[in-house]
């Protein structure tokens, strides 16, 4: 991002490549996920700044969730969503979200959201919302992991691994991001070797984002698509840098259990119980730093190793 910095000499400015501040990155993320209402039950999702090629799946999920949350005036809270990816989104075009109000009860409401681009659906999402109420409670314990303050950031790890990449790829890998991630078990970005299908990472928005709980739920949904699909690749020693390897999210489900803030540390604990038939299954649990289980995630993804064609 080019920035204009005043010089001591009046009337002169200098163009620099200063990276955006954490506050600017966080504000851009909030703006990206704040869908625009263009008619009743019809919303427009903004394009990511600097986006190139395929739209990040977490962005489509989060914007679709925002459309569903906007469609009820009562204080019902989104507690689960189930999404199917059908086509890759294109960063060159906005995304239109159409909400269908399937059910509006006293305790629960159900919404369907169809994400459209250039006249074709790219994602279908079903969302359930519930009036707040008390009830029985139990939860899994949080894994025993190091505190986030003791771990290097993923940005620092990427910068070390990217030194030998071509300039264009290096810029893409090391560009500033609105979500800070601190992996408990750092991944090998290049030349990966088989490891156990478990990975844990701390994450949070890089700056405070205000108190709108719907936005915090949307940002958790956005971040839940990060690192999850890679879990089922770990036992096979492959990732997106492996020649001929193809991956994509097929579906994505989130259950939102408790209140949380996405701009405070959250632990994403993931594992993969199965892979086969060019698909991999991934599970995730998201905990606050004080050990509350606030969300559960499941995703199946395409993991396909293409064989080079004989010439």
Coordinates of C-alpha atoms in Angstrom, one line a residue:
X1 CA 0.0 0.0 0.0
X2 CA 1.5 3.4 -1.0
X3 CA 1.3 6.1 1.6
X4 CA 2.0 9.8 1.3
X5 CA 4.3 10.9 4.1
X6 CA 4.9 14.7 4.6
X7 CA 8.5 15.9 4.5
X8 CA 9.9 18.7 6.6
X9 CA 10.0 20.9 3.4
X10 CA 6.6 22.5 3.0
X11 CA 4.7 21.5 -0.1
X12 CA 6.6 18.3 -0.7
X13 CA 5.4 14.7 -0.1
X14 CA 7.1 11.3 -0.4
X15 CA 5.6 8.0 -1.5
X16 CA 6.6 5.1 0.7
X17 CA 5.7 1.4 0.8
X18 CA 4.9 1.5 4.6
X19 CA 2.8 -1.4 5.6
X20 CA -0.8 -0.7 6.9
X21 CA -1.1 -0.3 10.6
X22 CA -2.8 -3.0 12.7
X23 CA -5.8 -0.7 13.2
X24 CA -6.1 -0.2 9.4
X25 CA -6.0 -3.9 8.8
X26 CA -8.7 -4.6 11.4
X27 CA -10.9 -1.8 10.1
X28 CA -10.5 -3.2 6.5
X29 CA -11.6 -6.6 7.8
X30 CA -14.7 -5.2 9.6
X31 CA -15.6 -3.3 6.4
X32 CA -15.2 -6.4 4.3
X33 CA -17.6 -8.4 6.4
X34 CA -20.1 -5.6 6.9
X35 CA -22.4 -6.6 4.1
X36 CA -24.5 -3.9 2.4
X37 CA -28.3 -4.3 2.3
X38 CA -29.5 -3.5 -1.2
X39 CA -33.1 -4.7 -0.8
X40 CA -35.2 -6.8 1.6
X41 CA -33.2 -10.1 2.2
X42 CA -30.7 -9.1 -0.5
X43 CA -27.2 -8.1 0.4
X44 CA -23.9 -7.3 -1.4
X45 CA -20.6 -8.5 -0.1
X46 CA -17.6 -6.3 -0.7
X47 CA -14.4 -7.3 -2.4
X48 CA -11.2 -7.8 -0.4
X49 CA -8.6 -5.0 -0.9
X50 CA -5.8 -6.3 -3.1
X51 CA -7.5 -9.7 -3.6
X52 CA -6.2 -11.7 -6.5
X53 CA -7.8 -14.8 -8.1
X54 CA -10.1 -16.9 -6.0
X55 CA -12.1 -15.5 -3.0
X56 CA -11.1 -16.9 0.4
X57 CA -13.7 -19.3 1.5
X58 CA -13.9 -17.9 5.0
X59 CA -14.9 -14.5 3.6
X60 CA -17.9 -16.0 1.8
X61 CA -19.0 -17.9 4.9
X62 CA -18.6 -14.8 7.1
X63 CA -20.5 -12.6 4.7
X64 CA -23.3 -15.1 4.3
X65 CA -23.6 -15.4 8.1
X66 CA -23.8 -11.6 8.3
X67 CA -26.7 -11.7 5.8
X68 CA -28.5 -14.3 7.9
X69 CA -27.9 -12.3 11.1
X70 CA -29.3 -9.2 9.6
X71 CA -32.5 -10.9 8.6
X72 CA -34.1 -11.1 12.1
X73 CA -35.1 -8.1 14.2
X74 CA -35.5 -10.2 17.4
X75 CA -32.5 -10.8 19.7
X76 CA -31.9 -14.2 18.3
X77 CA -28.2 -15.3 18.2
X78 CA -26.7 -17.4 15.4
X79 CA -25.6 -20.7 17.0
X80 CA -24.9 -23.0 14.0
X81 CA -24.2 -22.8 10.3
X82 CA -23.7 -25.4 7.6
X83 CA -22.3 -24.3 4.2
X84 CA -21.5 -26.1 0.9
X85 CA -19.0 -24.6 -1.6
X86 CA -20.0 -25.1 -5.2
X87 CA -17.9 -22.8 -7.3
X88 CA -14.8 -20.7 -6.5
X89 CA -15.5 -17.0 -6.0
X90 CA -13.8 -14.5 -8.3
X91 CA -12.1 -11.5 -6.6
X92 CA -12.9 -9.3 -9.6
X93 CA -16.6 -9.2 -8.7
X94 CA -18.8 -8.5 -5.6
X95 CA -20.9 -11.3 -4.2
X96 CA -24.7 -11.1 -3.9
X97 CA -26.4 -12.9 -0.9
X98 CA -30.1 -13.8 -1.0
X99 CA -31.7 -14.8 2.3
X100 CA -34.6 -17.2 2.5
X101 CA -36.6 -17.0 5.8
X102 CA -37.5 -20.7 6.2
X103 CA -38.7 -20.5 9.8
X104 CA -39.3 -17.9 12.5
X105 CA -40.4 -19.4 15.8
X106 CA -40.5 -18.1 19.3
X107 CA -37.2 -19.7 20.3
X108 CA -35.5 -20.5 17.0
X109 CA -35.2 -19.1 13.5
X110 CA -33.8 -20.8 10.4
X111 CA -32.3 -19.0 7.4
X112 CA -30.9 -20.1 4.0
X113 CA -28.4 -17.9 2.3
X114 CA -27.5 -18.3 -1.4
X115 CA -24.2 -16.6 -2.4
X116 CA -24.3 -15.6 -6.1
X117 CA -21.7 -14.3 -8.5
X118 CA -22.3 -13.5 -12.1
X119 CA -25.7 -15.3 -12.0
X120 CA -24.4 -18.6 -10.5
X121 CA -24.5 -19.8 -6.9
X122 CA -21.0 -20.3 -5.3
X123 CA -22.2 -21.2 -1.8
X124 CA -25.3 -22.4 0.0
X125 CA -25.5 -21.8 3.8
X126 CA -28.1 -22.8 6.3
X127 CA -28.1 -20.9 9.7
X128 CA -30.0 -21.4 12.9
X129 CA -30.5 -18.6 15.4
X130 CA -31.8 -18.9 19.0
X131 CA -33.3 -16.7 21.7
X132 CA -30.8 -16.6 24.6
X133 CA -31.7 -19.0 27.4
X134 CA -30.0 -20.9 30.3
X135 CA -29.6 -24.7 30.4
X136 CA -27.3 -27.6 31.4
X137 CA -23.6 -27.1 30.7
X138 CA -20.5 -29.2 30.1
X139 CA -17.5 -29.0 27.8
X140 CA -14.2 -30.6 26.7
X141 CA -11.1 -29.3 28.4
X142 CA -8.7 -27.1 26.5
X143 CA -5.5 -28.7 25.3
X144 CA -2.4 -27.9 27.4
X145 CA -0.4 -25.6 25.1
X146 CA 2.1 -22.8 25.5
X147 CA 0.7 -19.3 26.0
X148 CA 0.5 -17.2 22.8
X149 CA 2.9 -14.6 24.1
X150 CA 5.6 -17.2 24.2
X151 CA 5.3 -18.2 20.5
X152 CA 6.5 -16.6 17.3
X153 CA 3.9 -15.3 14.9
X154 CA 3.1 -17.1 11.7
X155 CA 4.2 -13.9 9.8
X156 CA 7.7 -14.3 11.3
X157 CA 7.8 -17.9 10.4
X158 CA 6.6 -17.2 6.9
X159 CA 9.2 -14.5 6.4
X160 CA 12.0 -16.9 7.2
X161 CA 10.7 -19.6 4.8
X162 CA 10.0 -17.1 2.0
X163 CA 13.5 -15.7 1.5
X164 CA 14.2 -17.9 -1.5
X165 CA 10.8 -17.4 -3.2
X166 CA 10.4 -15.3 -6.3
X167 CA 9.5 -11.7 -5.5
X168 CA 5.8 -12.0 -6.5
X169 CA 5.3 -15.1 -4.4
X170 CA 7.3 -13.7 -1.5
X171 CA 5.0 -10.6 -1.4
X172 CA 1.9 -12.8 -1.4
X173 CA 3.2 -15.0 1.4
X174 CA 4.4 -12.2 3.6
X175 CA 1.7 -9.6 3.1
X176 CA 0.2 -8.1 6.3
X177 CA -2.9 -9.8 7.4
X178 CA -5.8 -8.8 9.7
X179 CA -5.7 -12.0 11.7
X180 CA -2.6 -12.7 13.8
X181 CA -1.8 -16.4 14.1
X182 CA 0.7 -18.0 16.5
X183 CA 1.1 -21.8 15.7
X184 CA 1.9 -24.1 18.6
X185 CA 3.5 -26.6 16.1
X186 CA 5.0 -24.5 13.2
X187 CA 4.3 -26.0 9.9
X188 CA 6.8 -26.6 7.1
X189 CA 5.7 -24.4 4.3
X190 CA 8.2 -25.9 1.8
X191 CA 9.2 -29.5 1.5
X192 CA 6.8 -30.8 4.2
X193 CA 7.3 -34.2 5.8
X194 CA 4.5 -36.5 7.1
X195 CA 3.4 -35.7 10.7
X196 CA 0.5 -36.5 13.0
X197 CA -2.8 -34.9 11.8
X198 CA -3.0 -32.4 14.7
X199 CA -2.3 -28.7 14.8
X200 CA -3.1 -26.0 17.3
X201 CA -2.8 -22.3 16.7
X202 CA -3.7 -19.1 18.7
X203 CA -5.3 -16.4 16.7
X204 CA -6.9 -12.9 17.1
X205 CA -7.7 -9.8 15.1
X206 CA -4.6 -7.6 15.1
X207 CA -6.4 -4.6 16.7
X208 CA -9.6 -4.0 18.7
X209 CA -12.8 -4.0 16.5
X210 CA -15.6 -2.7 18.8
X211 CA -18.3 -4.5 20.7
X212 CA -20.8 -5.8 18.0
X213 CA -21.1 -9.5 18.9
X214 CA -22.5 -10.3 15.4
X215 CA -19.2 -9.0 13.9
X216 CA -17.1 -11.1 16.3
X217 CA -19.1 -14.2 15.3
X218 CA -18.5 -13.3 11.6
X219 CA -14.8 -12.8 12.1
X220 CA -14.5 -16.2 14.0
X221 CA -16.3 -17.8 11.0
X222 CA -13.8 -16.1 8.7
X223 CA -10.8 -17.3 10.6
X224 CA -12.2 -20.8 11.1
X225 CA -11.3 -21.5 7.4
X226 CA -7.6 -20.8 8.1
X227 CA -5.3 -23.8 8.7
X228 CA -8.2 -26.2 9.0
X229 CA -8.0 -28.0 5.6
X230 CA -4.2 -28.3 6.0
X231 CA -4.7 -30.6 9.0
X232 CA -5.7 -33.6 6.9
X233 CA -2.7 -33.0 4.6
X234 CA -0.2 -33.4 7.5
X235 CA 0.1 -37.3 7.5
X236 CA 0.8 -37.2 3.7
X237 CA 3.6 -34.6 3.6
X238 CA 1.8 -32.4 1.1
X239 CA 0.5 -28.8 1.0
X240 CA -0.2 -26.1 -1.5
X241 CA 3.4 -25.9 -2.6
X242 CA 3.5 -29.6 -3.6
X243 CA 3.6 -29.9 -7.5
X244 CA 0.4 -31.3 -8.9
X245 CA -1.5 -31.1 -5.5
X246 CA -5.0 -29.7 -5.6
X247 CA -7.1 -28.7 -2.5
X248 CA -10.4 -26.9 -1.9
X249 CA -13.0 -26.7 0.9
X250 CA -16.1 -28.7 0.0
X251 CA -18.3 -27.9 3.1
X252 CA -17.9 -26.1 6.4
X253 CA -19.9 -26.3 9.6
X254 CA -19.7 -24.1 12.8
X255 CA -21.4 -24.4 16.1
X256 CA -21.2 -21.2 18.2
X257 CA -21.5 -22.1 21.9
X258 CA -20.6 -19.1 24.0
X259 CA -19.8 -15.4 23.8
X260 CA -16.3 -14.4 22.9
X261 CA -14.2 -11.6 21.4
X262 CA -12.3 -12.2 18.2
X263 CA -9.8 -9.5 19.0
X264 CA -8.6 -11.4 22.1
X265 CA -6.6 -14.6 21.9
X266 CA -8.5 -17.8 20.8
X267 CA -7.0 -21.3 20.6
X268 CA -7.9 -23.2 17.4
X269 CA -7.3 -26.9 18.2
X270 CA -7.7 -29.1 15.1
X271 CA -7.4 -32.8 14.1
X272 CA -8.2 -35.0 11.2
X273 CA -9.7 -38.4 11.9
X274 CA -9.9 -39.6 8.3
X275 CA -8.9 -39.1 4.7
X276 CA -9.8 -41.1 1.5
X277 CA -11.3 -40.9 -2.0
X278 CA -9.6 -37.5 -2.6
X279 CA -11.3 -36.0 0.5
X280 CA -10.1 -35.2 4.0
X281 CA -12.1 -34.7 7.1
X282 CA -11.1 -32.0 9.6
X283 CA -12.4 -31.0 13.1
X284 CA -11.7 -28.0 15.2
X285 CA -12.4 -26.6 18.7
X286 CA -12.0 -22.9 19.5
X287 CA -11.2 -21.9 23.1
X288 CA -10.8 -18.6 24.9
X289 CA -7.5 -18.1 26.7
X290 CA -9.2 -18.9 30.0
X291 CA -10.3 -22.3 28.7
X292 CA -14.0 -21.8 27.6
X293 CA -15.0 -23.8 24.6
X294 CA -16.8 -21.2 22.4
X295 CA -17.1 -22.9 19.0
X296 CA -16.7 -26.2 17.3
X297 CA -15.9 -26.6 13.6
X298 CA -16.0 -29.4 11.0
X299 CA -15.0 -29.4 7.4
X300 CA -14.4 -31.8 4.5
X301 CA -12.1 -30.8 1.8
X302 CA -10.8 -31.9 -1.6
X303 CA -7.2 -33.2 -1.4
X304 CA -6.1 -34.6 -4.7
X305 CA -2.7 -35.4 -6.1
X306 CA -2.8 -35.1 -9.8
X307 CA -0.6 -37.4 -11.9
X308 CA 1.4 -35.5 -14.6
X309 CA 0.1 -36.5 -18.1
X310 CA 2.4 -38.5 -20.2
X311 CA 3.7 -36.5 -23.2

